Coordinates of C-alpha atoms in Angstrom, one line a residue:
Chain A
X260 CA -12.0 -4.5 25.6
X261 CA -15.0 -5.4 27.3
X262 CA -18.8 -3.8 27.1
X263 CA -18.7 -2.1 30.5
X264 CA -14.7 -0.9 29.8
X265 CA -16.2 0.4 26.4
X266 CA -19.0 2.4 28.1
X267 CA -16.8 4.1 30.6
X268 CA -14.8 4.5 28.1
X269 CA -17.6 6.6 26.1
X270 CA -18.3 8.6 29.2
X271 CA -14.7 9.5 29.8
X272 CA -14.4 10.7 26.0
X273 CA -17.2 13.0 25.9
X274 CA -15.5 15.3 28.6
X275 CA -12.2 15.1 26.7
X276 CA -13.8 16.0 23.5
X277 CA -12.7 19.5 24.0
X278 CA -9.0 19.5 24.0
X279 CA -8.8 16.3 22.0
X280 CA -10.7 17.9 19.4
X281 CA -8.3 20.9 19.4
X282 CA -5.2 19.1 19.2
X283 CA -6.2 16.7 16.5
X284 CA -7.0 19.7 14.5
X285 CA -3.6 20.7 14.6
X286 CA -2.0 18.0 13.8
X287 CA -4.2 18.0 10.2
X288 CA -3.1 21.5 9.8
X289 CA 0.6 20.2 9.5
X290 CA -0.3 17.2 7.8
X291 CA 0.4 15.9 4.8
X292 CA 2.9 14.6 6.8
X293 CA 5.3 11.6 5.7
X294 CA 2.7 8.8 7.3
X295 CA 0.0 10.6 5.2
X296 CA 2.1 10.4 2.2
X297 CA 2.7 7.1 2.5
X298 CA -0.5 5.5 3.3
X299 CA -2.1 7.4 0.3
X300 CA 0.2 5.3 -1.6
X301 CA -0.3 2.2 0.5
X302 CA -4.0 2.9 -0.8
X303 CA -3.1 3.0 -4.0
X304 CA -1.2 0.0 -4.1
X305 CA -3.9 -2.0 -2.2
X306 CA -7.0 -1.1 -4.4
X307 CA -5.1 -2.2 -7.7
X308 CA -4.5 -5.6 -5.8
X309 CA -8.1 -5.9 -4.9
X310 CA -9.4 -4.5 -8.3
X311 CA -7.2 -6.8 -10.1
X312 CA -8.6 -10.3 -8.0
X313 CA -12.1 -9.1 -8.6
X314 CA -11.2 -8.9 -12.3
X315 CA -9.8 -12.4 -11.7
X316 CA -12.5 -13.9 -9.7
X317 CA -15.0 -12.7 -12.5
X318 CA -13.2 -14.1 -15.0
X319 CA -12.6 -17.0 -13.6
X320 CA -16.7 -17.7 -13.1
X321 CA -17.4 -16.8 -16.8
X322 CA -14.4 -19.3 -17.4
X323 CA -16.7 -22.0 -14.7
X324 CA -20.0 -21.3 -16.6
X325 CA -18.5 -21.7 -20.1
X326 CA -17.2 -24.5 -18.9
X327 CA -19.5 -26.3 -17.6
X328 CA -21.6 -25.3 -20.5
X329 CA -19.4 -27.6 -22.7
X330 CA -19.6 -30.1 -20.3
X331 CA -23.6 -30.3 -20.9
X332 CA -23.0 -30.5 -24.5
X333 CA -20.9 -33.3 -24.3
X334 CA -23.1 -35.2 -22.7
X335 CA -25.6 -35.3 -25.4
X336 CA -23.3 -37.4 -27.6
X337 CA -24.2 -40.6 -26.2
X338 CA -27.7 -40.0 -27.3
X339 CA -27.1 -38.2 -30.4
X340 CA -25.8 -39.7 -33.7
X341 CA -24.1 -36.8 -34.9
X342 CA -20.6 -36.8 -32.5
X343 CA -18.6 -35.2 -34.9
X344 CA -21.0 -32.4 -34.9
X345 CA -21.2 -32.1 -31.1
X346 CA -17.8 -32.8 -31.2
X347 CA -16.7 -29.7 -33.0
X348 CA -19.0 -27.5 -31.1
X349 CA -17.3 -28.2 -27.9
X350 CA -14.3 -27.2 -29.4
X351 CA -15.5 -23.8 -30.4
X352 CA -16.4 -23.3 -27.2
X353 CA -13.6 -24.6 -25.3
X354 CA -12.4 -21.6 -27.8
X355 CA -14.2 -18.9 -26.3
X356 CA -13.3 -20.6 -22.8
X357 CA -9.5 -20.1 -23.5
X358 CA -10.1 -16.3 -24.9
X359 CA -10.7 -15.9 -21.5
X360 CA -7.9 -17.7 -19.9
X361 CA -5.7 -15.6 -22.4
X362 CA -7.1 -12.3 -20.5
X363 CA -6.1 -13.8 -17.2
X364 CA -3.0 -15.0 -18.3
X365 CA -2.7 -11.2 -19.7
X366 CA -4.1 -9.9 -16.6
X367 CA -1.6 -12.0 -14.7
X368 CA 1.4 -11.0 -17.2
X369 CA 4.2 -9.5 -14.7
X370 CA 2.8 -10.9 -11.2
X371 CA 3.1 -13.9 -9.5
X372 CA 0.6 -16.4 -10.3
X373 CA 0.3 -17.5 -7.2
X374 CA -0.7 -14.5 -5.5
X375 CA -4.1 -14.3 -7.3
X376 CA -4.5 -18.2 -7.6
X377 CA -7.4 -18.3 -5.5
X378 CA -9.2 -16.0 -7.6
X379 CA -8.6 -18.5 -11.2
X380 CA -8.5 -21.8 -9.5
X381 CA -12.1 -22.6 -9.4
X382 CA -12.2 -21.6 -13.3
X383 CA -8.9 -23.7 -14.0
X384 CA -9.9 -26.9 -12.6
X385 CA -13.0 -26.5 -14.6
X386 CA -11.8 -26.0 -17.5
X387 CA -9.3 -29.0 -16.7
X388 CA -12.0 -30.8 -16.7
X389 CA -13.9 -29.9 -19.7
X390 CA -10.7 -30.3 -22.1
X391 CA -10.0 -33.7 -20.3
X392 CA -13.5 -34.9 -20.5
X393 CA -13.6 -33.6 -24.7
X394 CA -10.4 -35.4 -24.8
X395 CA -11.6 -38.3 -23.1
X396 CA -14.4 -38.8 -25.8
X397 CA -12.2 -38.0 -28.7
X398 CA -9.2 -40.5 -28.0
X399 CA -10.0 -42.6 -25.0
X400 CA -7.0 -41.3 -23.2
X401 CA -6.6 -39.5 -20.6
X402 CA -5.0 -35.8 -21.4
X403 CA -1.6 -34.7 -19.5
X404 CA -1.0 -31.3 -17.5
X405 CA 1.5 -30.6 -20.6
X406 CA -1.2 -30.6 -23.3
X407 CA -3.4 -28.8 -21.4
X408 CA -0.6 -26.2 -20.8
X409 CA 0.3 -26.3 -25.0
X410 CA -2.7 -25.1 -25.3
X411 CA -2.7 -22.3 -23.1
X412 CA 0.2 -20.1 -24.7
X413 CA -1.5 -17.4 -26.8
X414 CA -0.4 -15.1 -29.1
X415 CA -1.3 -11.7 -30.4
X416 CA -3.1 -11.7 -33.2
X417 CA -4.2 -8.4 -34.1
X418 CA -2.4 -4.9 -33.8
X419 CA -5.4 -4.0 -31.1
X420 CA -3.8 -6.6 -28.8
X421 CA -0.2 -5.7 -29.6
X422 CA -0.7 -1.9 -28.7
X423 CA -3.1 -2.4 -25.6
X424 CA -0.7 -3.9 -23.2
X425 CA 2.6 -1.2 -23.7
X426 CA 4.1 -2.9 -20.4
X427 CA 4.3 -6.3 -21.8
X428 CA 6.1 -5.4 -24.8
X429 CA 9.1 -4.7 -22.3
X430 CA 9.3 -8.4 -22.1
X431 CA 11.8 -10.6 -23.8
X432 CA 8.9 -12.9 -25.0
X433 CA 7.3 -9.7 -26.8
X434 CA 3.9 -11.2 -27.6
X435 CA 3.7 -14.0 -26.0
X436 CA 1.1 -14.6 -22.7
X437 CA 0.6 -18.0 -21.1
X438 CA -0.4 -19.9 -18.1
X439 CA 0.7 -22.9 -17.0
X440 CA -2.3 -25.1 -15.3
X441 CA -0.7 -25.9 -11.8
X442 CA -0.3 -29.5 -10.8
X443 CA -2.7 -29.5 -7.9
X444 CA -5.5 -27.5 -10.4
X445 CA -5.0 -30.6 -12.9
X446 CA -5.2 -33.1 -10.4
X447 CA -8.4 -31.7 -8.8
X448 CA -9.8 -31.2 -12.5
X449 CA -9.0 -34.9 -13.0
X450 CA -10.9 -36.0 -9.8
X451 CA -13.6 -34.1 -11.0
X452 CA -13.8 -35.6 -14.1
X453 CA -14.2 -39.1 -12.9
X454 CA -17.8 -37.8 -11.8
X455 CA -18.8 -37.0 -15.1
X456 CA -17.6 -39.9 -16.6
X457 CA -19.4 -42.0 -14.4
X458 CA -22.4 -40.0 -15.5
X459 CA -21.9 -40.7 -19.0
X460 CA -21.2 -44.3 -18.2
X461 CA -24.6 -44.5 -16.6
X462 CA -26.6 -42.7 -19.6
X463 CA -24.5 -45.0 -22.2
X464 CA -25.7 -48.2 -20.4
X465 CA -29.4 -46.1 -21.0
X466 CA -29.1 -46.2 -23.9
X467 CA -28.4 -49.9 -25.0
X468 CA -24.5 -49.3 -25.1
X469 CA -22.8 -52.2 -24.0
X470 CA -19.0 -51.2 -24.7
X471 CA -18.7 -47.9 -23.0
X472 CA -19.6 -49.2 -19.0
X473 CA -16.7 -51.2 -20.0
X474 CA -14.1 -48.6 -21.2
X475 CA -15.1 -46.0 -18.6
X476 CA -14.9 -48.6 -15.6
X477 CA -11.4 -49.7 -17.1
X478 CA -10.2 -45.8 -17.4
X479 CA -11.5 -45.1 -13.9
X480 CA -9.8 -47.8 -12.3
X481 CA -6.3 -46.6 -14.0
X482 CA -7.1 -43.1 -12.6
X483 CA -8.2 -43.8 -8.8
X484 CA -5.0 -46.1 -9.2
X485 CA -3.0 -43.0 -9.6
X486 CA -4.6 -40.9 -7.2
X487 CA -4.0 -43.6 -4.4
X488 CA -0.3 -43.8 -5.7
X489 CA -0.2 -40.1 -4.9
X490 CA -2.5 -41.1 -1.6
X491 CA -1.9 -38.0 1.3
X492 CA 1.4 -36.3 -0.5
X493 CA -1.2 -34.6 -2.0
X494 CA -2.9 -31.6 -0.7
X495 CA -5.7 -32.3 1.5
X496 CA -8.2 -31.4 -1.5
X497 CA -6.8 -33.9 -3.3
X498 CA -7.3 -36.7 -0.4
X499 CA -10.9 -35.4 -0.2
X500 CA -11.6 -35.9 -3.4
X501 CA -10.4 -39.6 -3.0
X502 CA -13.6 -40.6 -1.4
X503 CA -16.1 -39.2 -4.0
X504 CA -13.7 -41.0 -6.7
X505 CA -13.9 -44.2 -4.5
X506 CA -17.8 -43.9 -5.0
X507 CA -18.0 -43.0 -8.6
X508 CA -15.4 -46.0 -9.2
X509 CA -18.1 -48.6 -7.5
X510 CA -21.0 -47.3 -9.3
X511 CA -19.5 -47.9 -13.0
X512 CA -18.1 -50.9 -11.6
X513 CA -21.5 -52.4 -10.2
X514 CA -23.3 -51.0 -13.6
X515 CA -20.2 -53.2 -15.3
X516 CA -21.3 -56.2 -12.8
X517 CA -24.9 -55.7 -13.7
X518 CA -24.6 -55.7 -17.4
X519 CA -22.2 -58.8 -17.4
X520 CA -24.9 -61.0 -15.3
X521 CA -27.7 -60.0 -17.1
X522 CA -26.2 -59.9 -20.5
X523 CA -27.4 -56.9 -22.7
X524 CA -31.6 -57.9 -22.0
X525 CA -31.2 -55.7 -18.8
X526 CA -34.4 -53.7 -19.2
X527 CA -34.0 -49.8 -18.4
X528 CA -35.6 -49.9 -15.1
X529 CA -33.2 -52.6 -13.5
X530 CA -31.1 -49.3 -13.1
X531 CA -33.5 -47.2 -11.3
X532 CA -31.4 -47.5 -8.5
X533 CA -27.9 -47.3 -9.8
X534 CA -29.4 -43.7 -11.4
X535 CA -31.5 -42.9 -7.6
X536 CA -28.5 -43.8 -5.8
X537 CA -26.2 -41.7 -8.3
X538 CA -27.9 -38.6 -7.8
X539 CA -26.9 -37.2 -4.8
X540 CA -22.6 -37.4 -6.3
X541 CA -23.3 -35.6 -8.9
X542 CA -25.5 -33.0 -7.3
X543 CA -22.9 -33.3 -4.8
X544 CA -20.0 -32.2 -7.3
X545 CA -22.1 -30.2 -9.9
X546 CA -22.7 -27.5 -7.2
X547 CA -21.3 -24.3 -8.4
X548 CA -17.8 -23.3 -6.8
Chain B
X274 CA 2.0 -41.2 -21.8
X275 CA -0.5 -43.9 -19.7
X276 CA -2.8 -42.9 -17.1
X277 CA 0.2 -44.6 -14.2
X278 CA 3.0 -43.4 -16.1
X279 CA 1.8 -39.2 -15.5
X280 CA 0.4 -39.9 -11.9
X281 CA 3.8 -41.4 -11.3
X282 CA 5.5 -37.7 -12.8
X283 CA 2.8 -35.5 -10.8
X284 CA 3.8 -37.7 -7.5
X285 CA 7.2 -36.5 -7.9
X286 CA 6.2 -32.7 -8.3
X287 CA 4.0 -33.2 -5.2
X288 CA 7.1 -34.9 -3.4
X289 CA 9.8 -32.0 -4.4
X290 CA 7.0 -29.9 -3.5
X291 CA 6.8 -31.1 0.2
X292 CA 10.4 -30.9 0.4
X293 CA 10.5 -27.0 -0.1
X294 CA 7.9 -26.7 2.1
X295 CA 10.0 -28.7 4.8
X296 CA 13.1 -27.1 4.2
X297 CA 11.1 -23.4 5.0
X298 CA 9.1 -24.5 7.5
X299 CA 12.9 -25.2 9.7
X300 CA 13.8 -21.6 8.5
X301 CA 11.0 -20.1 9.9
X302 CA 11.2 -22.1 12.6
X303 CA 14.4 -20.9 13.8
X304 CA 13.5 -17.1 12.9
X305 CA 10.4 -17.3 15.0
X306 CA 13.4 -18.4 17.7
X307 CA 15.4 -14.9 16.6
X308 CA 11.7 -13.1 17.0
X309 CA 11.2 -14.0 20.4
X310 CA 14.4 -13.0 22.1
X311 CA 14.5 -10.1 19.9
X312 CA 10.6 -9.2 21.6
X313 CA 12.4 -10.4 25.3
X314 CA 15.2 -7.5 24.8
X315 CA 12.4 -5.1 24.3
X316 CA 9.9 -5.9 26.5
X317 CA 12.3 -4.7 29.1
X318 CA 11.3 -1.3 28.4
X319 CA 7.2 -2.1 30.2
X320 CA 9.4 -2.4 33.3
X321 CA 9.9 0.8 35.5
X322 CA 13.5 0.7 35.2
X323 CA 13.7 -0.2 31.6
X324 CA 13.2 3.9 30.4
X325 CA 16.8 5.0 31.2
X326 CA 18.4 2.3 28.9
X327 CA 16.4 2.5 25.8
X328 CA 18.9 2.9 23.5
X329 CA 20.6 0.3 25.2
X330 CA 18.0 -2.1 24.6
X331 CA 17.1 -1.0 20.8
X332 CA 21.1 -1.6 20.7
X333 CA 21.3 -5.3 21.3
X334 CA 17.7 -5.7 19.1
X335 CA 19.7 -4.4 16.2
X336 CA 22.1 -6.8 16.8
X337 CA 19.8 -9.7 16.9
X338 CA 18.1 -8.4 13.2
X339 CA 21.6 -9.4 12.2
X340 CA 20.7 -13.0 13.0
X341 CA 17.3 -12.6 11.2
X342 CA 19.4 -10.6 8.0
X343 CA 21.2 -14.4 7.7
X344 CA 18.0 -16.1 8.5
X345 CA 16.0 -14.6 5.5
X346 CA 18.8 -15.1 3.2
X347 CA 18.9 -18.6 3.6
X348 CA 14.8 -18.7 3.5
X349 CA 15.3 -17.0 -0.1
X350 CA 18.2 -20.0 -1.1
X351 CA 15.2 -22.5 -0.4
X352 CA 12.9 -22.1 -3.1
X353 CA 12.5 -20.6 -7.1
X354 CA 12.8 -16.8 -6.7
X355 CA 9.7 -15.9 -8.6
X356 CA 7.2 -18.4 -6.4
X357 CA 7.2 -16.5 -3.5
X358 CA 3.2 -16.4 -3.5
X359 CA 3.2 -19.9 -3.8
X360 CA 5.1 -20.8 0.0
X361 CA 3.6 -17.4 1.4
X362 CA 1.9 -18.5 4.1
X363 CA 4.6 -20.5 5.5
X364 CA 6.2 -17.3 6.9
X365 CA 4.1 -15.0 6.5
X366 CA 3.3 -14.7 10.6
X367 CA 6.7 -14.4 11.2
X368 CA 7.7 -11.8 9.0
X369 CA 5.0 -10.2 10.3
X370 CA 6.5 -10.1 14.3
X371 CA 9.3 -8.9 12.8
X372 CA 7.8 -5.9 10.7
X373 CA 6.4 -5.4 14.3
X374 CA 9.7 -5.4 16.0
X375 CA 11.6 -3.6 13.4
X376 CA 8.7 -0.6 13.8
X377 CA 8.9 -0.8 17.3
X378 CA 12.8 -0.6 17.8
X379 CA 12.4 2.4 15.3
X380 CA 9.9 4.1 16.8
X381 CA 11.7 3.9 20.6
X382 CA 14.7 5.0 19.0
X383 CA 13.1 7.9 16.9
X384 CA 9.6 8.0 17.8
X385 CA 8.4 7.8 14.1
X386 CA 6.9 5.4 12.1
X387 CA 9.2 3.3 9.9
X388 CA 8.5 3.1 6.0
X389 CA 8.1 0.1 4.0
X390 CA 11.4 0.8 2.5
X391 CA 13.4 0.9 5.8
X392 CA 12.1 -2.0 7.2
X393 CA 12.9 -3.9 4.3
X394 CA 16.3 -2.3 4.7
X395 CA 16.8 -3.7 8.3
X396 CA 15.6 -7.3 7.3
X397 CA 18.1 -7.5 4.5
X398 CA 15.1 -8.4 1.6
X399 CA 13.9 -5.9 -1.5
X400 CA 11.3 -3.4 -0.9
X401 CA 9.9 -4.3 -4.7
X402 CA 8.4 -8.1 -6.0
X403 CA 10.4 -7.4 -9.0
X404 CA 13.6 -7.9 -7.2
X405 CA 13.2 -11.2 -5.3
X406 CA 12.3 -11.4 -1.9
X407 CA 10.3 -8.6 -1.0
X408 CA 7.6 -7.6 1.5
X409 CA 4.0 -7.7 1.2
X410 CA 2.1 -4.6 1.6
X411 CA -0.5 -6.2 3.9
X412 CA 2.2 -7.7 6.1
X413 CA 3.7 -4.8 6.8
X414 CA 0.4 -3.0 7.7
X415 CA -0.4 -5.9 9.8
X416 CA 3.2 -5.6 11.8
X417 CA 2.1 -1.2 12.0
X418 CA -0.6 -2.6 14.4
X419 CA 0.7 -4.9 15.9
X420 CA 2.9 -1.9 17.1
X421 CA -0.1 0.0 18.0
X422 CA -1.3 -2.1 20.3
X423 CA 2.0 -2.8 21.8
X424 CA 2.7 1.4 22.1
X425 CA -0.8 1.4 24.1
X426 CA 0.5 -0.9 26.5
X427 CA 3.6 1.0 26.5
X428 CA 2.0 4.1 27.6
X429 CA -0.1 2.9 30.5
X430 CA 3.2 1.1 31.6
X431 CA 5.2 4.8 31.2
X432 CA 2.7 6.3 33.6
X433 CA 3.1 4.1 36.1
X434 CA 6.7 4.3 35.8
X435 CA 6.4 8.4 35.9
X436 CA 7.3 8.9 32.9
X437 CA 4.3 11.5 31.9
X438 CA 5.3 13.1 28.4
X439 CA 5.7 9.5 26.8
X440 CA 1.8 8.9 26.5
X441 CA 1.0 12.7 25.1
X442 CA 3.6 11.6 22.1
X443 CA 2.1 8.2 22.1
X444 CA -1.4 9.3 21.4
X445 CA 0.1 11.7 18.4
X446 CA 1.5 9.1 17.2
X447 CA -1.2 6.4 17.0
X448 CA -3.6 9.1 15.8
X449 CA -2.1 9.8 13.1
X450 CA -1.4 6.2 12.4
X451 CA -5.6 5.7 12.7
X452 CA -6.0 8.7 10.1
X453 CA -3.6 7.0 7.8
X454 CA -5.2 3.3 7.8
X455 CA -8.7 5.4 7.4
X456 CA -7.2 6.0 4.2
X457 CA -7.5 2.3 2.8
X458 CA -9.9 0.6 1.7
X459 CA -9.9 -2.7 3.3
X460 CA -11.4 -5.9 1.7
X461 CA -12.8 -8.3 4.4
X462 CA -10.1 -10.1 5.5
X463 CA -7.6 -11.0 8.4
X464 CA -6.0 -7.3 7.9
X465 CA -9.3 -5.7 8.3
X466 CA -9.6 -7.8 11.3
X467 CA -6.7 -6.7 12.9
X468 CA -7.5 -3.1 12.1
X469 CA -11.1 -3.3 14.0
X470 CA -8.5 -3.2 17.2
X471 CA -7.0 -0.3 16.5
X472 CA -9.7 1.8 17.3
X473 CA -9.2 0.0 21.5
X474 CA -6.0 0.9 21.4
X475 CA -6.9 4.2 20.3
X476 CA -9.4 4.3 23.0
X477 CA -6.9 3.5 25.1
X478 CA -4.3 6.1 24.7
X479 CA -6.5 8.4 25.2
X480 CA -7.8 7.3 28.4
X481 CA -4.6 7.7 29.6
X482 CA -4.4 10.8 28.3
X483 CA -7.6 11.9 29.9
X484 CA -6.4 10.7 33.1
X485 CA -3.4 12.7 33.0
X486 CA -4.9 15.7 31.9
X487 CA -7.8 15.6 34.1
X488 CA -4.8 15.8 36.9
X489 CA -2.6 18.2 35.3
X490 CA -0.2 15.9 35.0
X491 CA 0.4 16.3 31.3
X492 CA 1.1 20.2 32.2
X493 CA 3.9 18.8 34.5
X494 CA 5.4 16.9 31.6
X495 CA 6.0 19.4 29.5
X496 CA 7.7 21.4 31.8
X497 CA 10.3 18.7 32.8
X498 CA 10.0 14.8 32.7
X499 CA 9.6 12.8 35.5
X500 CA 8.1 14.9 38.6
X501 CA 6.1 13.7 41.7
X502 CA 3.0 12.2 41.8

């Protein structure tokens, strides 16, 4: 398949366009022959598929941006007095977040999951981390895959819903969609949300709060425990995600050092450079998927 | 639940994860064995002698899909029926080569292209996801082109060997394959890859074609196989 075999090739064709021509005609005179026929339906079959993952995949990036979104709101609690009131506005939009995740899981109702996982995993692990991180703040813990799934079964609501989807009424479950958050999606939501902890650790010591650094550094030690307890029999995203972990982990544990040697006089700019050096992680991990 | 205590449970998914993944990889392992002695039987039939004993040959391949029939069914015992998606990948190559070989024992036998549901028939799996094991649309698409490219090798080799009506039948054939896969609308990926060969092998045929023609060879052919050169 070289240039010079594809020019000779070119020359040759040109005096065989004649009968070539001819006969090909033919052949579409008795056509709609049985290969016809059935790569009209192979056609068919492929552009659902692909119409369904580009559903998928833009669902999945309004599920990112939502996400992310809440992320940004929660942040402002350690500067703001009103929690409660941030608090329940993160909550109405991790609402609107798992609206969506309902239409996947609706679009997905009947297939295998896994076929279109590429398409939703960048949105999942997102919103992993957004309902981990809200739970983080509300109870200090650290939120397991089964929650996160609870809260992923939906039902229909409204007679619009229940009439839309005839195909799904077949099922046994009549009403009933849900998604199950896979373990690898949780994991890699978890990783991510040690970066935004860290970030919050790092405002909270900004803002004159002494007992946070502590908590976070604690928590983050518990987790980078558990993901070198899991170590390579994860998948390789997983191990990747070790190393930024391993980084986020010293930062809050320096800041920890820092405020424990100074005491709480440490004047705002003795952090210039835990904040300088923190940059580049969290532009690092905040790029867009 | 603490923080060690649910790394400790997601360890163990990951663990009895890895263990599927071992116990396929040895199945496909051993049908990629089955895959290439069923491709050595039918290579025979590039060599000059091979022609006379085709069925012969398509014979002991059908045999051999036997083999592959157990294979697969023990691939299916391996992991949860409705995460096939999930191991995909693992086999997907393989069953590929054998899409390919099941076309291409078909279309030596018949000279026709085999349909989804037929191969599916001679690999002993389910033409539909509903039912279990089944077979990807895009794998069996890839495995029609693999076939072309092998059936443009074949009819360079069937010239040589004298055998002059074989490459007029060829081209048919792989034309009207070309006109069916300019049908689909293919997204940018390793099946649109392989199909931006087709057009070679196209090329190909009919510069075999051309040559025959050109020496009214093809004339020759349809008056009686064989014939001097």
């Amino acid at each position: 398949m070289s240039g010079k075999e594809g020019a000779g090739g070119f020359k040759k064709r040109k005096h065989d366009n004649f009968p070539h021509g001819h006969r090909r005609e033919e052949k579409d005179n008795i056509n709609p022959s049985t290969v016809f026929m059935s790569f009209k339906a192979f056609q068919l079959e492929l552009d659902t598929r692909h119409d369904k993952y580009e559903r998928l995949v833009k669902l999945s990036r309004d599920i990112t941006i939502e996400s992310k979104r809440t992320i940004f709101l929660l942040h402002r609690i350690t500067s703001a007095p009103n929690g409660d009131e941030i608090l329940m506005e993160s909550e109405a939009k991790l609402d609107t977040v798992r609206q969506k995740i309902k239409q996947v899981a609706q679009e997905l109702m009947g297939d295998d999951m896994y076929q279109f996982h590429r398409a939703i995993s960048p949105g999942l692990q997102e919103y992993v981390e957004a309902v981990s991180f809200q739970y983080f703040i509300k109870t200090r813990t650290l939120v397991s895959i089964e929650e996160i799934n609870k809260q992923l079964i939906f039902e229909a609501e409204d007679k619009e819903e229940e009439t839309k989807p005839a195909s799904d009424c077949l099922n046994s479950q009549s009403h009933i969609w849900c998604l199950k958050v896979t373990p690898v999606d949780y994991l890699l939501g978890v990783a991510d949300l040690t970066g935004e902890l860290m970030r919050m650790c790092i405002s909270s010591v900004g803002n004159g709060d002494i007992d946070t650094p502590f908590e976070l550094s604690q928590f983050l030690r518990q987790i980078y425990d558990g993901f070198s307890y899991i170590g390579n029999t994860g998948p390789y995203e997983v191990s990747k995600k070790l190393y930024t972990l391993k980084q986020s982990l010293a930062k809050v544990e320096n800041a920890c050092y820092t405020l424990k040697v100074r005491g709480s006089e440490i004047p705002k700019h003795m952090l210039a450079d835990v904040f300088s050096s923190k940059t580049e992680i969290i532009e690092q991990e905040d790029g867009l998927p | 639940m603490s923080v060690s205590e649910m790394f400790i449970t997601l360890q163990g998914v990951l663990t009895a994860d890895q263990d599927i993944r071992e116990e396929i990889r040895k199945v496909v392992q051993t049908m990629e064995q089955t895959a290439r002695e069923i491709l050595t039987v039918l290579q025979g039939v590039h060599q000059g002698s091979g022609f006379q004993d085709i069925p012969k040959k398509c014979q002991k391949a059908r045999e051999h899909f036997g083999t592959v029939r157990a294979q697969l069914a023990s691939l299916k015992m391996k992991f949860p029926a409705d995460q096939y998606y999930r191991f995909h990948e693992h086999w997907r190559f393989v069953l590929q080569r054998l899409v390919f070989l099941a076309t291409f024992v078909v279309y030596l036998e018949t000279e026709t292209l085999v349909t989804r549901e037929a191969v599916t028939e001679i690999l002993g799996i389910e033409a539909e996801r509903e039912k279990g094991f089944h077979l990807d649309i895009e794998d069996y698409l890839s495995g029609v082109l693999t076939l072309a490219s092998e059936l443009s090798r074949l009819a360079v080799n069937s010239v040589t060997a004298g055998d002059y009506s074989r490459p007029l039948r060829i081209s048919a054939f792989i034309n009207e394959l070309d006109s069916g896969f300019r049908l689909l609308n293919l997204k940018n990926d390793s099946l649109r890859k392989r199909y931006d060969g087709l057009k070679y092998d196209v090329k190909k045929i009919e510069e075999v074609v051309y040559d025959l023609s050109i020496r009214g060879l093809n004339k020759e052919a349809t008056d009686g196989a064989g014939g001097e050169k």
